Short mmCIF file of C-alpha atoms in Angstrom, two decimals:
data_model
loop_
_atom_site.label_atom_id
_atom_site.label_comp_id
_atom_site.label_asym_id
_atom_site.label_seq_id
_atom_site.Cartn_x
_atom_site.Cartn_y
_atom_site.Cartn_z
CA ALA A 1 153.10 -101.36 59.19
CA GLN A 2 152.78 -105.07 58.48
CA SER A 3 154.87 -106.35 55.73
CA VAL A 4 156.36 -109.37 54.21
CA THR A 5 159.93 -109.73 52.71
CA GLN A 6 161.10 -112.49 50.48
CA PRO A 7 164.85 -111.85 50.15
CA ASP A 8 165.41 -114.01 47.02
CA ILE A 9 163.85 -113.01 43.78
CA HIS A 10 165.14 -116.00 41.85
CA ILE A 11 166.46 -119.30 42.91
CA THR A 12 167.76 -122.08 40.70
CA VAL A 13 168.17 -125.77 42.02
CA SER A 14 168.81 -129.00 40.39
CA GLU A 15 166.04 -131.64 40.17
CA GLY A 16 166.27 -133.88 43.28
CA ALA A 17 168.02 -131.07 45.42
CA SER A 18 166.54 -129.77 48.55
CA LEU A 19 164.85 -126.41 48.64
CA GLU A 20 164.41 -123.54 51.10
CA LEU A 21 162.60 -120.35 50.25
CA ARG A 22 162.85 -117.60 52.74
CA CYS A 23 160.11 -115.39 54.10
CA ASN A 24 160.41 -112.76 56.87
CA TYR A 25 157.30 -110.82 58.21
CA SER A 26 156.79 -107.78 60.22
CA TYR A 27 153.71 -108.17 62.50
CA GLY A 28 152.84 -107.13 65.99
CA ALA A 29 150.75 -110.05 67.27
CA THR A 30 150.81 -113.71 66.37
CA PRO A 31 150.53 -113.77 62.61
CA TYR A 32 148.47 -115.86 60.27
CA LEU A 33 150.90 -117.02 57.66
CA PHE A 34 150.55 -118.47 54.13
CA TRP A 35 152.55 -119.84 51.30
CA TYR A 36 150.98 -119.80 47.82
CA VAL A 37 152.33 -121.09 44.54
CA GLN A 38 151.68 -119.73 41.08
CA SER A 39 152.49 -121.87 38.12
CA PRO A 40 152.96 -120.18 34.80
CA GLY A 41 149.88 -118.54 33.39
CA GLN A 42 147.72 -119.73 36.45
CA GLY A 43 146.31 -118.22 39.45
CA LEU A 44 147.55 -118.79 42.96
CA GLN A 45 147.18 -122.05 44.89
CA LEU A 46 147.44 -122.43 48.64
CA LEU A 47 150.41 -124.71 49.67
CA LEU A 48 150.00 -124.40 53.40
CA LYS A 49 149.16 -122.04 56.27
CA TYR A 50 150.15 -121.42 59.89
CA PHE A 51 147.81 -120.05 62.66
CA SER A 52 149.03 -121.49 65.91
CA GLY A 53 150.30 -124.72 67.58
CA ASP A 54 152.78 -126.91 65.94
CA THR A 55 155.38 -124.59 64.36
CA LEU A 56 156.11 -127.14 61.60
CA VAL A 57 153.31 -127.09 59.14
CA GLN A 58 152.93 -129.74 56.34
CA GLY A 59 151.36 -128.79 53.14
CA ILE A 60 150.48 -130.12 49.60
CA LYS A 61 152.93 -131.38 47.02
CA GLY A 62 155.60 -132.34 49.81
CA PHE A 63 156.22 -128.79 51.01
CA GLU A 64 156.55 -127.78 54.75
CA ALA A 65 157.20 -124.61 56.49
CA GLU A 66 158.52 -123.70 59.96
CA PHE A 67 157.30 -120.76 61.89
CA LYS A 68 160.07 -119.22 64.04
CA ARG A 69 158.75 -116.31 66.12
CA SER A 70 162.35 -115.28 67.34
CA GLN A 71 163.41 -114.71 63.75
CA SER A 72 160.10 -113.58 62.38
CA SER A 73 160.45 -116.19 59.73
CA PHE A 74 158.26 -118.71 57.93
CA ASN A 75 160.51 -120.45 55.43
CA LEU A 76 159.26 -122.94 52.99
CA ARG A 77 161.19 -126.25 52.45
CA LYS A 78 160.98 -129.31 50.30
CA PRO A 79 163.46 -132.21 50.64
CA SER A 80 163.58 -133.07 46.89
CA VAL A 81 162.51 -130.74 44.18
CA HIS A 82 160.67 -132.04 41.15
CA TRP A 83 160.79 -130.19 37.58
CA SER A 84 157.13 -129.51 38.07
CA ASP A 85 157.91 -127.39 41.12
CA ALA A 86 159.17 -124.63 38.83
CA ALA A 87 156.69 -121.63 39.66
CA GLU A 88 156.54 -118.53 41.54
CA TYR A 89 156.13 -118.91 45.38
CA PHE A 90 154.37 -116.09 47.54
CA CYS A 91 154.53 -115.68 51.22
CA ALA A 92 151.66 -113.78 52.77
CA VAL A 93 150.58 -112.54 56.22
CA GLY A 94 146.97 -111.91 57.22
CA ALA A 95 146.43 -108.19 57.25
CA PRO A 96 144.98 -106.16 60.03
CA GLY A 97 141.25 -105.40 59.92
CA GLY A 98 140.07 -108.91 59.29
CA TYR A 99 137.97 -110.02 56.28
CA ASN A 100 140.70 -112.51 55.54
CA LYS A 101 142.70 -109.80 53.71
CA LEU A 102 146.41 -110.70 52.90
CA ILE A 103 149.63 -108.84 52.65
CA PHE A 104 151.89 -110.62 50.02
CA GLY A 105 155.58 -110.64 49.53
CA ALA A 106 157.24 -109.85 46.14
CA GLY A 107 157.58 -113.50 45.33
CA THR A 108 160.46 -115.87 44.61
CA ARG A 109 160.77 -117.39 41.19
CA LEU A 110 161.94 -121.00 41.25
CA ALA A 111 163.76 -122.54 38.29
CA VAL A 112 164.58 -126.32 38.28
CA HIS A 113 167.35 -127.68 36.16
CA PRO A 114 167.17 -131.36 35.07
CA ASN B 1 132.25 -126.55 40.47
CA ALA B 2 134.23 -123.92 38.56
CA GLY B 3 135.62 -122.05 41.53
CA VAL B 4 136.68 -118.55 40.61
CA THR B 5 136.47 -117.48 36.99
CA GLN B 6 137.62 -114.25 35.32
CA THR B 7 136.59 -112.80 31.99
CA PRO B 8 138.37 -111.81 29.78
CA LYS B 9 141.65 -113.57 29.92
CA PHE B 10 143.49 -111.05 27.78
CA ARG B 11 142.70 -107.48 26.79
CA VAL B 12 144.57 -104.65 25.04
CA LEU B 13 143.26 -101.08 25.45
CA LYS B 14 144.22 -97.73 24.24
CA THR B 15 144.86 -94.91 26.79
CA GLY B 16 141.57 -93.30 27.85
CA GLN B 17 139.40 -96.32 26.96
CA SER B 18 137.24 -97.96 29.55
CA MET B 19 136.58 -101.55 30.37
CA THR B 20 135.19 -103.92 33.01
CA LEU B 21 136.67 -107.09 34.33
CA LEU B 22 134.29 -109.68 35.57
CA CYS B 23 134.85 -112.07 38.44
CA ALA B 24 132.48 -114.85 39.41
CA GLN B 25 132.48 -117.42 42.09
CA ASP B 26 130.37 -120.42 42.75
CA MET B 27 131.53 -121.23 46.30
CA ASN B 28 128.90 -119.01 47.96
CA HIS B 29 131.82 -116.95 49.57
CA GLU B 30 131.00 -113.61 51.25
CA TYR B 31 134.27 -111.98 50.62
CA MET B 32 135.84 -111.11 47.32
CA TYR B 33 138.90 -109.20 46.30
CA TRP B 34 140.70 -107.58 43.29
CA TYR B 35 144.37 -107.60 43.10
CA ARG B 36 146.96 -106.46 40.59
CA GLN B 37 150.33 -108.21 40.09
CA ASP B 38 153.45 -106.37 38.86
CA PRO B 39 156.89 -107.80 38.45
CA GLY B 40 158.86 -107.52 41.86
CA MET B 41 155.99 -106.27 43.70
CA GLY B 42 153.73 -109.31 44.52
CA LEU B 43 150.10 -108.89 44.57
CA ARG B 44 148.55 -105.61 45.76
CA LEU B 45 144.93 -105.28 46.88
CA ILE B 46 142.88 -102.86 44.74
CA HIS B 47 139.46 -103.16 46.28
CA TYR B 48 137.55 -105.81 48.27
CA SER B 49 133.99 -106.65 49.24
CA VAL B 50 132.65 -108.27 52.35
CA GLY B 51 129.10 -108.95 51.00
CA GLU B 52 126.65 -108.12 48.33
CA GLY B 53 126.20 -104.44 47.90
CA THR B 54 129.41 -103.54 49.78
CA THR B 55 132.87 -102.45 48.55
CA ALA B 56 135.99 -101.09 50.27
CA LYS B 57 139.30 -99.62 49.15
CA GLY B 58 142.49 -101.50 49.40
CA GLU B 59 146.13 -100.53 49.11
CA VAL B 60 145.92 -99.21 45.36
CA PRO B 61 142.37 -98.07 44.58
CA ASP B 62 143.17 -95.05 42.43
CA GLY B 63 141.86 -95.30 38.85
CA TYR B 64 139.59 -98.31 39.56
CA ASN B 65 135.95 -98.62 40.58
CA VAL B 66 134.13 -101.89 41.64
CA SER B 67 130.62 -103.22 42.18
CA ARG B 68 129.10 -106.16 43.91
CA LEU B 69 125.55 -106.28 42.82
CA LYS B 70 125.27 -110.00 43.07
CA LYS B 71 126.94 -112.12 45.89
CA GLN B 72 128.70 -114.24 43.27
CA ASN B 73 129.97 -111.41 41.03
CA PHE B 74 132.46 -108.81 41.61
CA LEU B 75 133.31 -106.22 38.77
CA LEU B 76 136.35 -104.15 38.36
CA GLY B 77 136.07 -101.13 36.10
CA LEU B 78 138.70 -98.81 34.57
CA GLU B 79 137.11 -95.62 33.53
CA SER B 80 139.97 -94.19 31.67
CA ALA B 81 142.84 -96.52 31.25
CA ALA B 82 146.46 -95.46 31.61
CA PRO B 83 149.60 -97.23 30.68
CA SER B 84 150.39 -97.53 34.55
CA GLN B 85 147.45 -99.90 34.65
CA THR B 86 149.13 -102.42 32.44
CA SER B 87 149.30 -105.47 34.72
CA VAL B 88 147.89 -108.95 35.48
CA TYR B 89 144.63 -108.70 37.58
CA PHE B 90 143.59 -111.40 39.88
CA CYS B 91 140.27 -111.85 41.57
CA ALA B 92 139.91 -114.05 44.73
CA SER B 93 137.11 -114.98 47.16
CA SER B 94 137.19 -116.29 50.72
CA PRO B 95 134.59 -117.74 53.03
CA SER B 96 133.46 -115.67 56.10
CA TYR B 97 133.04 -118.14 58.89
CA THR B 98 136.16 -116.58 60.45
CA SER B 99 137.49 -113.18 59.66
CA PHE B 100 141.08 -114.10 59.92
CA GLY B 101 143.13 -116.88 58.53
CA ASN B 102 140.74 -118.29 55.89
CA GLU B 103 142.29 -119.20 52.50
CA GLN B 104 141.65 -116.96 49.49
CA PHE B 105 140.66 -118.90 46.29
CA PHE B 106 142.07 -117.28 43.12
CA GLY B 107 140.99 -116.98 39.55
CA PRO B 108 143.26 -117.54 36.55
CA GLY B 109 143.99 -113.90 35.99
CA THR B 110 143.43 -111.21 33.32
CA ARG B 111 146.35 -109.83 31.40
CA LEU B 112 145.74 -106.18 30.53
CA THR B 113 147.86 -104.02 28.34
CA VAL B 114 147.31 -100.35 27.97
CA LEU B 115 149.04 -98.77 25.03
#
């Protein structure tokens, strides 16, 4: 069955430091991959998505992610974190059966120290 | 353009009570979804709808019912609330011009506590 694993439940970084959030997926075919961000008390907002083509994907708010088929990974990165990036981040993969259904990972909560 | 809205934002129920959560979207999307979010478990799909008058079960449908009488509205009902249904509920919608890979747009959530 398809699944998404986010190995890190909590991550703390200092403001200005670089960030990498890990995501591993299990999927038989070429996956549709997404990263969403949830700010405290808010709904989810799409950061970026990958379908095909260039394996390095640029998103909003200075985030990027790299698809690595050989490692079944889709890690999210940002070169310099801002205090406003503190949030929960969810990786998701398109579910079988269509209708744009998604399977979400458990999420990684990011804290940013000043 | 309000996007996806959810009513109410917060609710406290006693075990056995019933309630309905309302989701509305103004983007003319065909597909709509109800999720629940629990700590350490991400978002899990409860039910979804691929058009007016249609509904289908997701990953965790037990204890919930849904209806989509109008394209813009998707209702989630709890007939007899249980403490295990304490959660944050999110509604989302998605366009249908492709069936894979479109973004889902999320509402702000409803925090439900069942005592």
